[in-house]
Amino acid sequence: MTTSGPYSTLDWPSQVIVGITEQLQQKSDPVTAQLFGCGEDNYRLLLSVARDLVAGASLSGSCEVLKALADVSYAKMSRGESQICWRRLYTDAHILRSMAGIDGNTALEAIGHLDRAIIIAGAAGDGRLDLILSLISKIQSSYVQALHLPTTSAYARSNQLPREPLQIKTSRHPIPCMERSPSLQTFQTSSYKYPFVLRRFASDWPAINEHPWSSTAYLRSVAGPGRLVPVEVGADYRADDWTQKLMSWNEFLASLDLEDQTGVSRKEVLYLAQHNLLMQFRDLNADIIVPDYAYTSLPPPSDFPGYKPPGNEDQLVINAWLGPQGTISPAHTDPYYNLFVQAVGRKTVWVTSPELSKYMYPYTAQHSENPATNANSTSMDNTSHVDVFCDESGGDRYPEFWKHVVEHKFTMHATLEPGDLLFLPPGWWHAMRAEETSFSVSMWF
């Protein structure tokens, strides 16, 4: 966002500030109109501080006001007020803070502000995501020295590991593996009703071949320096000491055993879980191929009549999951159809039918509040108390689960390897455990 006329001689960060200020002054602009729901006072304060930055007013004072506006917006979002106005206010406050007085000493901090607008507010506002990503790229090229990435010897990939699923005591049956991919017609008429696995379905993804997501050097290169990501701290989000935080992408990658980085010692378990990383680092989008199944129109399953596709324009939500060996997604349900692809490492998955929900001992109360990187507190009513990966074989703690679920024909498991695809209908209980450093992609539709 640059300007012409009397401001054309300004440096590019100042031109960005001028462009946003000019847009905020146009009350009829649809992007500006999104702010009015936050109240006239907040809108006028944002416009006033933008004008002050253009006029060269106190930088520290302006940044304090922008921080206060961002804090107000974050507090509203944290209380569940996810209206577009608060996400817009948070986004624009962080864009202006990133551009205010930027130089070589503040460039990484500026990138952090822009990443927060993506991670916490979804870069709300028409064109804001494109603007933010372009600003990050320009800051990196203008102010931040390029990364010099060391190379180390690679270890053998896991494609020679046994294909049989690891045995677990809470399931007696394998998830069906199809010999061939079903046709779209077969998928729409019958295959969509139950989980299945397609071995090596995504083996031609660039993420597994020419742009390997198993390489820390490649993963650093697609992001560039200074980027932030949201991570979970702890192997299981049901634990009392589990929390979330924002941290450097490079620091997070340094905690993982990957192809060009082995023998890593870590003080805590860090897990990037259910994050739209492919929106934040767009080069990763070219490394996957969304299956045609994701674009089919499917009816609500008979055992999950409340199904509706995602409400975004594409009716598709893509999330990434990256973490070390031992990270667990406990047994839970999701409201969408899911195409889940394993890109790096092995992951064991356990599933059971919605018809067994009454034996799954779900949480019924709101999970205790933890410091969060997203706007909303985490509801646990779709999550089970039962640890389906436990070693116990008795029924003392959850007798109904051990009596009715474990032996059921629809309680199944499989071990996914790189390139494998798992299909899950909505409402099915499922749990996952990383058997080694694992990178996965889920596609809700």
Short mmCIF file of C-alpha atoms in Angstrom, two decimals:
data_model
loop_
_atom_site.label_atom_id
_atom_site.label_comp_id
_atom_site.label_asym_id
_atom_site.label_seq_id
_atom_site.Cartn_x
_atom_site.Cartn_y
_atom_site.Cartn_z
CA MET A 1 0.00 0.00 0.00
CA THR A 2 1.88 3.03 -1.30
CA THR A 3 0.79 6.54 -2.20
CA SER A 4 1.32 9.16 -4.89
CA GLY A 5 1.18 12.94 -4.80
CA PRO A 6 2.71 14.93 -1.91
CA TYR A 7 3.72 11.79 0.02
CA SER A 8 5.44 10.00 -2.88
CA THR A 9 8.91 11.04 -1.67
CA LEU A 10 8.46 9.34 1.72
CA ASP A 11 10.17 6.04 2.45
CA TRP A 12 8.01 2.98 1.86
CA PRO A 13 7.04 2.31 5.52
CA SER A 14 5.79 5.89 5.83
CA GLN A 15 3.85 5.49 2.59
CA VAL A 16 2.15 2.42 4.04
CA ILE A 17 1.08 4.45 7.09
CA VAL A 18 -0.22 7.23 4.84
CA GLY A 19 -2.17 4.70 2.75
CA ILE A 20 -3.86 3.20 5.80
CA THR A 21 -4.61 6.67 7.18
CA GLU A 22 -6.24 7.72 3.92
CA GLN A 23 -8.35 4.56 3.92
CA LEU A 24 -9.42 5.08 7.54
CA GLN A 25 -10.61 8.60 6.64
CA GLN A 26 -13.05 7.17 4.09
CA LYS A 27 -16.01 6.09 6.19
CA SER A 28 -17.75 4.68 3.12
CA ASP A 29 -14.86 2.29 2.47
CA PRO A 30 -16.10 -1.26 3.27
CA VAL A 31 -12.85 -2.13 5.04
CA THR A 32 -13.09 0.97 7.22
CA ALA A 33 -16.78 0.31 7.88
CA GLN A 34 -15.84 -2.97 9.55
CA LEU A 35 -14.33 -0.96 12.41
CA PHE A 36 -17.53 0.83 13.39
CA GLY A 37 -18.78 -2.11 15.45
CA CYS A 38 -15.92 -1.45 17.90
CA GLY A 39 -17.44 1.90 18.83
CA GLU A 40 -16.88 5.41 17.58
CA ASP A 41 -14.26 6.14 20.26
CA ASN A 42 -11.99 3.24 19.23
CA TYR A 43 -12.35 4.08 15.54
CA ARG A 44 -11.52 7.76 16.13
CA LEU A 45 -8.55 6.84 18.34
CA LEU A 46 -7.10 4.56 15.65
CA LEU A 47 -7.56 7.26 13.01
CA SER A 48 -6.05 9.91 15.30
CA VAL A 49 -2.90 7.92 16.03
CA ALA A 50 -2.50 7.11 12.32
CA ARG A 51 -2.67 10.84 11.54
CA ASP A 52 -0.16 11.53 14.31
CA LEU A 53 2.29 9.06 12.76
CA VAL A 54 1.92 10.78 9.38
CA ALA A 55 2.53 14.15 11.05
CA GLY A 56 5.64 12.91 12.84
CA ALA A 57 4.22 13.04 16.37
CA SER A 58 5.82 11.23 19.31
CA LEU A 59 6.66 7.72 18.21
CA SER A 60 6.60 6.24 21.72
CA GLY A 61 3.28 7.89 22.53
CA SER A 62 1.69 6.65 19.31
CA CYS A 63 2.94 3.10 19.89
CA GLU A 64 1.51 3.13 23.42
CA VAL A 65 -1.91 4.04 22.04
CA LEU A 66 -1.68 1.32 19.37
CA LYS A 67 -0.73 -1.22 22.02
CA ALA A 68 -3.71 -0.17 24.13
CA LEU A 69 -6.06 -0.60 21.15
CA ALA A 70 -4.59 -4.03 20.41
CA ASP A 71 -4.96 -5.03 24.06
CA VAL A 72 -8.61 -3.96 24.12
CA SER A 73 -9.27 -5.95 20.95
CA TYR A 74 -7.48 -9.02 22.29
CA ALA A 75 -9.45 -8.87 25.54
CA LYS A 76 -12.72 -8.71 23.60
CA MET A 77 -11.72 -11.67 21.39
CA SER A 78 -10.58 -13.66 24.43
CA ARG A 79 -14.07 -13.26 25.89
CA GLY A 80 -15.57 -14.76 22.76
CA GLU A 81 -16.48 -11.51 21.00
CA SER A 82 -15.13 -12.57 17.64
CA GLN A 83 -16.90 -9.94 15.53
CA ILE A 84 -14.95 -8.72 12.54
CA CYS A 85 -14.56 -5.24 14.09
CA TRP A 86 -12.30 -6.40 16.93
CA ARG A 87 -10.17 -8.52 14.62
CA ARG A 88 -9.91 -5.58 12.23
CA LEU A 89 -8.94 -3.18 15.00
CA TYR A 90 -6.27 -5.61 16.23
CA THR A 91 -4.96 -6.12 12.69
CA ASP A 92 -4.66 -2.44 11.80
CA ALA A 93 -3.14 -1.54 15.17
CA HIS A 94 -0.38 -4.08 14.62
CA ILE A 95 0.23 -3.04 11.00
CA LEU A 96 0.70 0.57 12.09
CA ARG A 97 2.96 -0.48 15.00
CA SER A 98 5.10 -2.53 12.63
CA MET A 99 5.67 0.40 10.29
CA ALA A 100 6.19 3.09 12.94
CA GLY A 101 9.84 4.10 12.97
CA ILE A 102 11.03 0.78 11.57
CA ASP A 103 14.78 0.31 11.08
CA GLY A 104 17.36 -2.45 11.24
CA ASN A 105 17.09 -2.65 15.02
CA THR A 106 13.30 -3.02 15.12
CA ALA A 107 12.73 -5.08 11.96
CA LEU A 108 12.33 -8.44 13.69
CA GLU A 109 9.93 -6.90 16.21
CA ALA A 110 7.96 -5.45 13.29
CA ILE A 111 7.68 -8.88 11.66
CA GLY A 112 6.41 -10.21 14.98
CA HIS A 113 3.64 -7.60 15.05
CA LEU A 114 2.54 -8.60 11.57
CA ASP A 115 2.58 -12.31 12.39
CA ARG A 116 0.43 -11.62 15.45
CA ALA A 117 -2.15 -9.99 13.19
CA ILE A 118 -2.24 -13.20 11.14
CA ILE A 119 -2.19 -15.70 14.01
CA ILE A 120 -4.51 -13.99 16.48
CA ALA A 121 -6.87 -11.98 14.28
CA GLY A 122 -6.64 -13.86 10.99
CA ALA A 123 -5.41 -10.67 9.25
CA ALA A 124 -9.03 -9.55 9.20
CA GLY A 125 -10.17 -7.21 6.44
CA ASP A 126 -10.31 -7.42 2.68
CA GLY A 127 -6.78 -7.43 1.30
CA ARG A 128 -5.12 -7.25 4.72
CA LEU A 129 -3.54 -10.72 4.52
CA ASP A 130 -1.95 -9.92 1.17
CA LEU A 131 -0.72 -6.58 2.53
CA ILE A 132 0.77 -8.16 5.65
CA LEU A 133 2.56 -10.93 3.76
CA SER A 134 3.99 -8.41 1.30
CA LEU A 135 5.17 -6.19 4.17
CA ILE A 136 6.89 -9.13 5.89
CA SER A 137 8.70 -9.99 2.68
CA LYS A 138 9.77 -6.38 2.16
CA ILE A 139 11.00 -6.00 5.75
CA GLN A 140 13.04 -9.20 5.41
CA SER A 141 14.64 -8.05 2.14
CA SER A 142 15.19 -4.44 3.28
CA TYR A 143 16.29 -4.73 6.89
CA VAL A 144 17.09 -8.34 7.86
CA GLN A 145 20.23 -10.16 6.84
CA ALA A 146 19.48 -13.37 4.99
CA LEU A 147 19.77 -16.57 6.97
CA HIS A 148 22.86 -18.68 6.42
CA LEU A 149 21.66 -22.18 7.08
CA PRO A 150 24.12 -24.86 8.13
CA THR A 151 23.82 -28.24 6.50
CA THR A 152 24.20 -31.52 8.30
CA SER A 153 24.22 -35.10 7.17
CA ALA A 154 20.78 -36.52 6.55
CA TYR A 155 19.47 -39.71 8.05
CA ALA A 156 17.56 -42.39 6.17
CA ARG A 157 13.88 -41.63 5.70
CA SER A 158 11.25 -43.78 7.31
CA ASN A 159 9.88 -45.42 4.16
CA GLN A 160 11.57 -48.69 5.05
CA LEU A 161 9.81 -49.01 8.40
CA PRO A 162 7.24 -51.82 8.70
CA ARG A 163 3.81 -51.00 7.34
CA GLU A 164 1.87 -52.99 9.95
CA PRO A 165 0.09 -50.80 12.50
CA LEU A 166 1.58 -50.61 15.94
CA GLN A 167 -0.51 -52.61 18.37
CA ILE A 168 -2.54 -50.78 21.00
CA LYS A 169 -4.69 -52.28 23.73
CA THR A 170 -7.80 -50.19 23.10
CA SER A 171 -8.54 -51.44 19.58
CA ARG A 172 -8.79 -54.87 17.99
CA HIS A 173 -9.43 -53.92 14.39
CA PRO A 174 -7.47 -52.13 11.63
CA ILE A 175 -8.88 -49.17 9.75
CA PRO A 176 -9.72 -50.52 6.26
CA CYS A 177 -7.04 -49.80 3.66
CA MET A 178 -8.37 -49.47 0.12
CA GLU A 179 -6.37 -51.05 -2.67
CA ARG A 180 -7.36 -48.24 -5.04
CA SER A 181 -8.67 -44.75 -4.58
CA PRO A 182 -12.46 -44.74 -4.89
CA SER A 183 -13.97 -42.83 -7.78
CA LEU A 184 -15.68 -39.56 -6.95
CA GLN A 185 -19.05 -41.20 -7.59
CA THR A 186 -18.24 -44.11 -5.28
CA PHE A 187 -16.94 -41.70 -2.65
CA GLN A 188 -20.10 -39.59 -2.79
CA THR A 189 -22.48 -42.53 -2.65
CA SER A 190 -20.90 -44.97 -0.22
CA SER A 191 -17.23 -44.55 0.78
CA TYR A 192 -17.85 -41.32 2.71
CA LYS A 193 -19.78 -43.12 5.45
CA TYR A 194 -16.82 -44.78 7.20
CA PRO A 195 -13.12 -44.12 7.83
CA PHE A 196 -10.56 -45.55 5.42
CA VAL A 197 -6.85 -45.27 4.62
CA LEU A 198 -5.26 -44.84 1.19
CA ARG A 199 -1.62 -45.89 1.39
CA ARG A 200 0.87 -43.69 -0.51
CA PHE A 201 -1.99 -41.58 -1.93
CA ALA A 202 0.02 -38.35 -1.50
CA SER A 203 3.45 -39.81 -2.24
CA ASP A 204 3.79 -37.44 -5.22
CA TRP A 205 3.30 -34.30 -3.12
CA PRO A 206 6.22 -31.87 -3.41
CA ALA A 207 6.18 -31.78 0.41
CA ILE A 208 7.43 -35.36 0.35
CA ASN A 209 9.75 -35.07 -2.64
CA GLU A 210 11.34 -32.01 -4.22
CA HIS A 211 10.39 -29.64 -1.38
CA PRO A 212 10.73 -32.00 1.58
CA TRP A 213 9.04 -30.86 4.75
CA SER A 214 11.46 -33.18 6.54
CA SER A 215 14.20 -30.58 5.95
CA THR A 216 14.64 -27.78 8.48
CA ALA A 217 16.65 -25.84 5.91
CA TYR A 218 13.70 -25.87 3.51
CA LEU A 219 11.17 -25.00 6.22
CA ARG A 220 13.30 -22.04 7.30
CA SER A 221 13.72 -20.85 3.72
CA VAL A 222 9.97 -20.67 2.98
CA ALA A 223 9.40 -18.43 6.00
CA GLY A 224 12.48 -16.26 6.11
CA PRO A 225 13.84 -14.73 9.32
CA GLY A 226 11.84 -13.29 12.18
CA ARG A 227 8.63 -15.28 11.88
CA LEU A 228 6.43 -16.30 14.81
CA VAL A 229 4.18 -19.34 15.18
CA PRO A 230 1.72 -20.51 17.85
CA VAL A 231 2.81 -23.64 19.70
CA GLU A 232 1.42 -25.82 22.44
CA VAL A 233 3.74 -26.50 25.37
CA GLY A 234 3.14 -30.06 26.57
CA ALA A 235 2.43 -33.39 24.91
CA ASP A 236 -1.31 -33.50 25.72
CA TYR A 237 -3.67 -30.52 26.04
CA ARG A 238 -5.63 -32.23 28.84
CA ALA A 239 -2.67 -31.94 31.24
CA ASP A 240 -2.77 -29.31 34.00
CA ASP A 241 0.62 -27.87 33.00
CA TRP A 242 -0.28 -27.56 29.30
CA THR A 243 -0.16 -24.05 27.87
CA GLN A 244 0.31 -22.14 24.60
CA LYS A 245 2.65 -19.42 23.43
CA LEU A 246 4.01 -17.60 20.40
CA MET A 247 7.61 -18.34 19.56
CA SER A 248 10.16 -17.96 16.80
CA TRP A 249 9.66 -20.36 13.88
CA ASN A 250 13.42 -20.93 13.73
CA GLU A 251 13.58 -21.65 17.46
CA PHE A 252 10.68 -24.09 17.17
CA LEU A 253 12.32 -25.92 14.25
CA ALA A 254 15.55 -26.15 16.26
CA SER A 255 13.66 -28.26 18.82
CA LEU A 256 12.77 -31.01 16.32
CA ASP A 257 14.60 -34.08 15.07
CA LEU A 258 14.30 -33.79 11.30
CA GLU A 259 16.19 -35.01 8.26
CA ASP A 260 19.06 -32.55 8.46
CA GLN A 261 18.99 -32.11 12.23
CA THR A 262 19.23 -35.08 14.59
CA GLY A 263 19.94 -35.78 18.24
CA VAL A 264 18.16 -32.64 19.43
CA SER A 265 17.88 -32.20 23.18
CA ARG A 266 14.82 -30.29 24.41
CA LYS A 267 13.66 -28.97 27.76
CA GLU A 268 9.95 -29.02 26.91
CA VAL A 269 7.60 -30.60 24.38
CA LEU A 270 6.59 -28.06 21.73
CA TYR A 271 3.78 -28.83 19.28
CA LEU A 272 2.43 -26.71 16.43
CA ALA A 273 -1.13 -28.06 16.32
CA GLN A 274 -4.17 -27.16 14.22
CA HIS A 275 -2.67 -24.00 12.75
CA ASN A 276 -3.21 -22.68 9.23
CA LEU A 277 0.52 -22.60 8.55
CA LEU A 278 -0.06 -22.74 4.79
CA MET A 279 -1.86 -19.40 4.94
CA GLN A 280 0.95 -17.86 6.97
CA PHE A 281 3.77 -19.33 4.82
CA ARG A 282 2.19 -19.37 1.38
CA ASP A 283 5.04 -21.19 -0.37
CA LEU A 284 3.95 -24.31 1.51
CA ASN A 285 0.64 -24.20 -0.36
CA ALA A 286 2.40 -25.22 -3.55
CA ASP A 287 3.79 -28.29 -1.78
CA ILE A 288 0.44 -30.02 -1.32
CA ILE A 289 -2.27 -31.21 -3.72
CA VAL A 290 -5.77 -30.95 -2.26
CA PRO A 291 -7.63 -34.16 -3.21
CA ASP A 292 -10.70 -33.80 -5.42
CA TYR A 293 -12.69 -35.47 -2.65
CA ALA A 294 -12.49 -32.20 -0.69
CA TYR A 295 -14.60 -30.47 -3.32
CA THR A 296 -17.44 -32.99 -3.36
CA SER A 297 -20.81 -32.18 -1.87
CA LEU A 298 -21.61 -34.71 0.84
CA PRO A 299 -24.81 -35.10 2.88
CA PRO A 300 -24.86 -35.12 6.69
CA PRO A 301 -24.02 -38.59 8.00
CA SER A 302 -26.93 -40.42 9.59
CA ASP A 303 -25.13 -40.47 12.94
CA PHE A 304 -24.13 -36.77 12.75
CA PRO A 305 -27.18 -34.90 11.38
CA GLY A 306 -25.85 -31.50 12.46
CA TYR A 307 -23.05 -31.48 9.87
CA LYS A 308 -22.47 -28.30 7.86
CA PRO A 309 -19.38 -27.58 5.74
CA PRO A 310 -16.95 -24.87 6.91
CA GLY A 311 -18.38 -21.38 6.57
CA ASN A 312 -15.51 -19.80 4.64
CA GLU A 313 -15.65 -19.08 0.91
CA ASP A 314 -13.93 -22.31 -0.14
CA GLN A 315 -15.79 -24.42 2.43
CA LEU A 316 -12.36 -25.86 3.19
CA VAL A 317 -10.09 -25.43 6.23
CA ILE A 318 -6.47 -26.60 5.98
CA ASN A 319 -4.40 -26.97 9.14
CA ALA A 320 -0.88 -28.18 9.87
CA TRP A 321 0.40 -30.34 12.72
CA LEU A 322 4.14 -30.46 13.45
CA GLY A 323 5.79 -31.82 16.55
CA PRO A 324 8.16 -34.34 18.10
CA GLN A 325 7.75 -38.00 18.95
CA GLY A 326 5.19 -38.60 21.68
CA THR A 327 2.84 -35.69 21.06
CA ILE A 328 -0.79 -36.74 21.39
CA SER A 329 -4.12 -35.46 20.17
CA PRO A 330 -6.45 -37.12 22.71
CA ALA A 331 -9.67 -38.79 21.62
CA HIS A 332 -12.05 -36.10 20.38
CA THR A 333 -14.59 -35.34 17.67
CA ASP A 334 -14.66 -32.74 14.89
CA PRO A 335 -17.74 -31.41 13.07
CA TYR A 336 -16.38 -31.76 9.52
CA TYR A 337 -15.33 -34.37 7.00
CA ASN A 338 -11.56 -34.70 7.18
CA LEU A 339 -8.85 -35.70 4.71
CA PHE A 340 -5.74 -36.17 6.83
CA VAL A 341 -2.38 -36.64 5.10
CA GLN A 342 0.85 -37.71 6.76
CA ALA A 343 3.79 -35.85 5.19
CA VAL A 344 6.72 -36.58 7.55
CA GLY A 345 7.23 -39.36 10.09
CA ARG A 346 4.75 -41.91 11.38
CA LYS A 347 1.57 -41.30 13.35
CA THR A 348 -0.76 -43.83 14.97
CA VAL A 349 -4.47 -43.06 14.76
CA TRP A 350 -7.33 -44.55 16.80
CA VAL A 351 -10.99 -44.11 15.78
CA THR A 352 -14.43 -45.16 16.92
CA SER A 353 -18.00 -44.50 15.84
CA PRO A 354 -20.28 -41.67 17.07
CA GLU A 355 -22.74 -44.36 18.17
CA LEU A 356 -20.37 -45.13 21.05
CA SER A 357 -20.19 -41.55 22.33
CA LYS A 358 -22.05 -42.35 25.55
CA TYR A 359 -19.18 -44.65 26.55
CA MET A 360 -16.38 -42.17 25.80
CA TYR A 361 -16.52 -40.17 29.06
CA PRO A 362 -16.38 -36.70 27.45
CA TYR A 363 -15.53 -33.59 29.43
CA THR A 364 -18.68 -31.68 30.31
CA ALA A 365 -17.19 -28.48 31.75
CA GLN A 366 -15.16 -25.68 30.25
CA HIS A 367 -11.44 -26.41 30.32
CA SER A 368 -9.47 -24.33 32.79
CA GLU A 369 -8.10 -21.15 31.26
CA ASN A 370 -4.53 -21.18 30.02
CA PRO A 371 -2.51 -18.44 28.34
CA ALA A 372 -3.66 -18.77 24.75
CA THR A 373 -2.47 -17.58 21.38
CA ASN A 374 -5.90 -17.58 19.85
CA ALA A 375 -8.93 -15.49 20.72
CA ASN A 376 -11.17 -18.10 22.31
CA SER A 377 -10.95 -20.35 25.34
CA THR A 378 -10.80 -24.05 24.57
CA SER A 379 -13.99 -26.07 24.96
CA MET A 380 -13.40 -29.65 26.03
CA ASP A 381 -16.88 -31.11 25.57
CA ASN A 382 -15.74 -32.86 22.38
CA THR A 383 -12.79 -34.49 24.18
CA SER A 384 -12.63 -37.77 26.11
CA HIS A 385 -11.10 -38.38 29.53
CA VAL A 386 -9.94 -41.78 28.29
CA ASP A 387 -6.30 -42.18 27.27
CA VAL A 388 -6.72 -44.57 24.34
CA PHE A 389 -2.93 -45.00 24.10
CA CYS A 390 -2.57 -46.17 27.69
CA ASP A 391 -0.87 -49.45 28.56
CA GLU A 392 -3.49 -50.61 31.02
CA SER A 393 -5.81 -53.42 29.95
CA GLY A 394 -8.34 -53.39 32.78
CA GLY A 395 -11.62 -51.56 33.21
CA ASP A 396 -11.19 -50.02 36.63
CA ARG A 397 -11.17 -46.33 35.63
CA TYR A 398 -13.54 -46.20 32.65
CA PRO A 399 -15.47 -49.47 32.77
CA GLU A 400 -18.08 -48.59 30.14
CA PHE A 401 -15.32 -47.73 27.66
CA TRP A 402 -13.51 -51.03 28.21
CA LYS A 403 -16.78 -52.97 28.13
CA HIS A 404 -18.41 -51.46 25.04
CA VAL A 405 -15.80 -49.60 22.96
CA VAL A 406 -12.58 -51.63 22.84
CA GLU A 407 -14.04 -54.76 21.21
CA HIS A 408 -16.47 -52.94 18.90
CA LYS A 409 -16.02 -53.52 15.16
CA PHE A 410 -15.87 -49.77 14.51
CA THR A 411 -13.10 -49.18 17.06
CA MET A 412 -10.09 -49.27 14.77
CA HIS A 413 -6.49 -48.12 14.45
CA ALA A 414 -3.74 -47.67 11.87
CA THR A 415 -0.19 -46.35 11.65
CA LEU A 416 0.18 -43.71 8.95
CA GLU A 417 3.45 -43.28 7.07
CA PRO A 418 4.56 -40.45 4.76
CA GLY A 419 2.15 -40.17 1.84
CA ASP A 420 -0.72 -42.00 3.54
CA LEU A 421 -4.20 -40.43 3.58
CA LEU A 422 -6.82 -41.03 6.26
CA PHE A 423 -10.47 -40.14 5.63
CA LEU A 424 -12.73 -39.44 8.61
CA PRO A 425 -16.45 -38.59 8.60
CA PRO A 426 -17.66 -35.89 11.02
CA GLY A 427 -18.47 -36.90 14.57
CA TRP A 428 -16.13 -39.89 14.68
CA TRP A 429 -13.94 -40.06 17.77
CA HIS A 430 -10.27 -40.09 16.90
CA ALA A 431 -6.92 -39.81 18.66
CA MET A 432 -3.41 -39.53 17.27
CA ARG A 433 0.09 -40.16 18.58
CA ALA A 434 3.36 -39.23 16.84
CA GLU A 435 5.73 -42.20 16.73
CA GLU A 436 8.55 -39.89 15.63
CA THR A 437 8.85 -36.27 14.54
CA SER A 438 5.66 -35.81 12.55
CA PHE A 439 4.30 -33.30 10.05
CA SER A 440 0.66 -33.73 8.99
CA VAL A 441 -2.01 -31.79 7.11
CA SER A 442 -5.73 -31.93 7.83
CA MET A 443 -8.30 -30.73 5.32
CA TRP A 444 -11.78 -30.13 6.78
CA PHE A 445 -14.58 -29.87 4.27
#
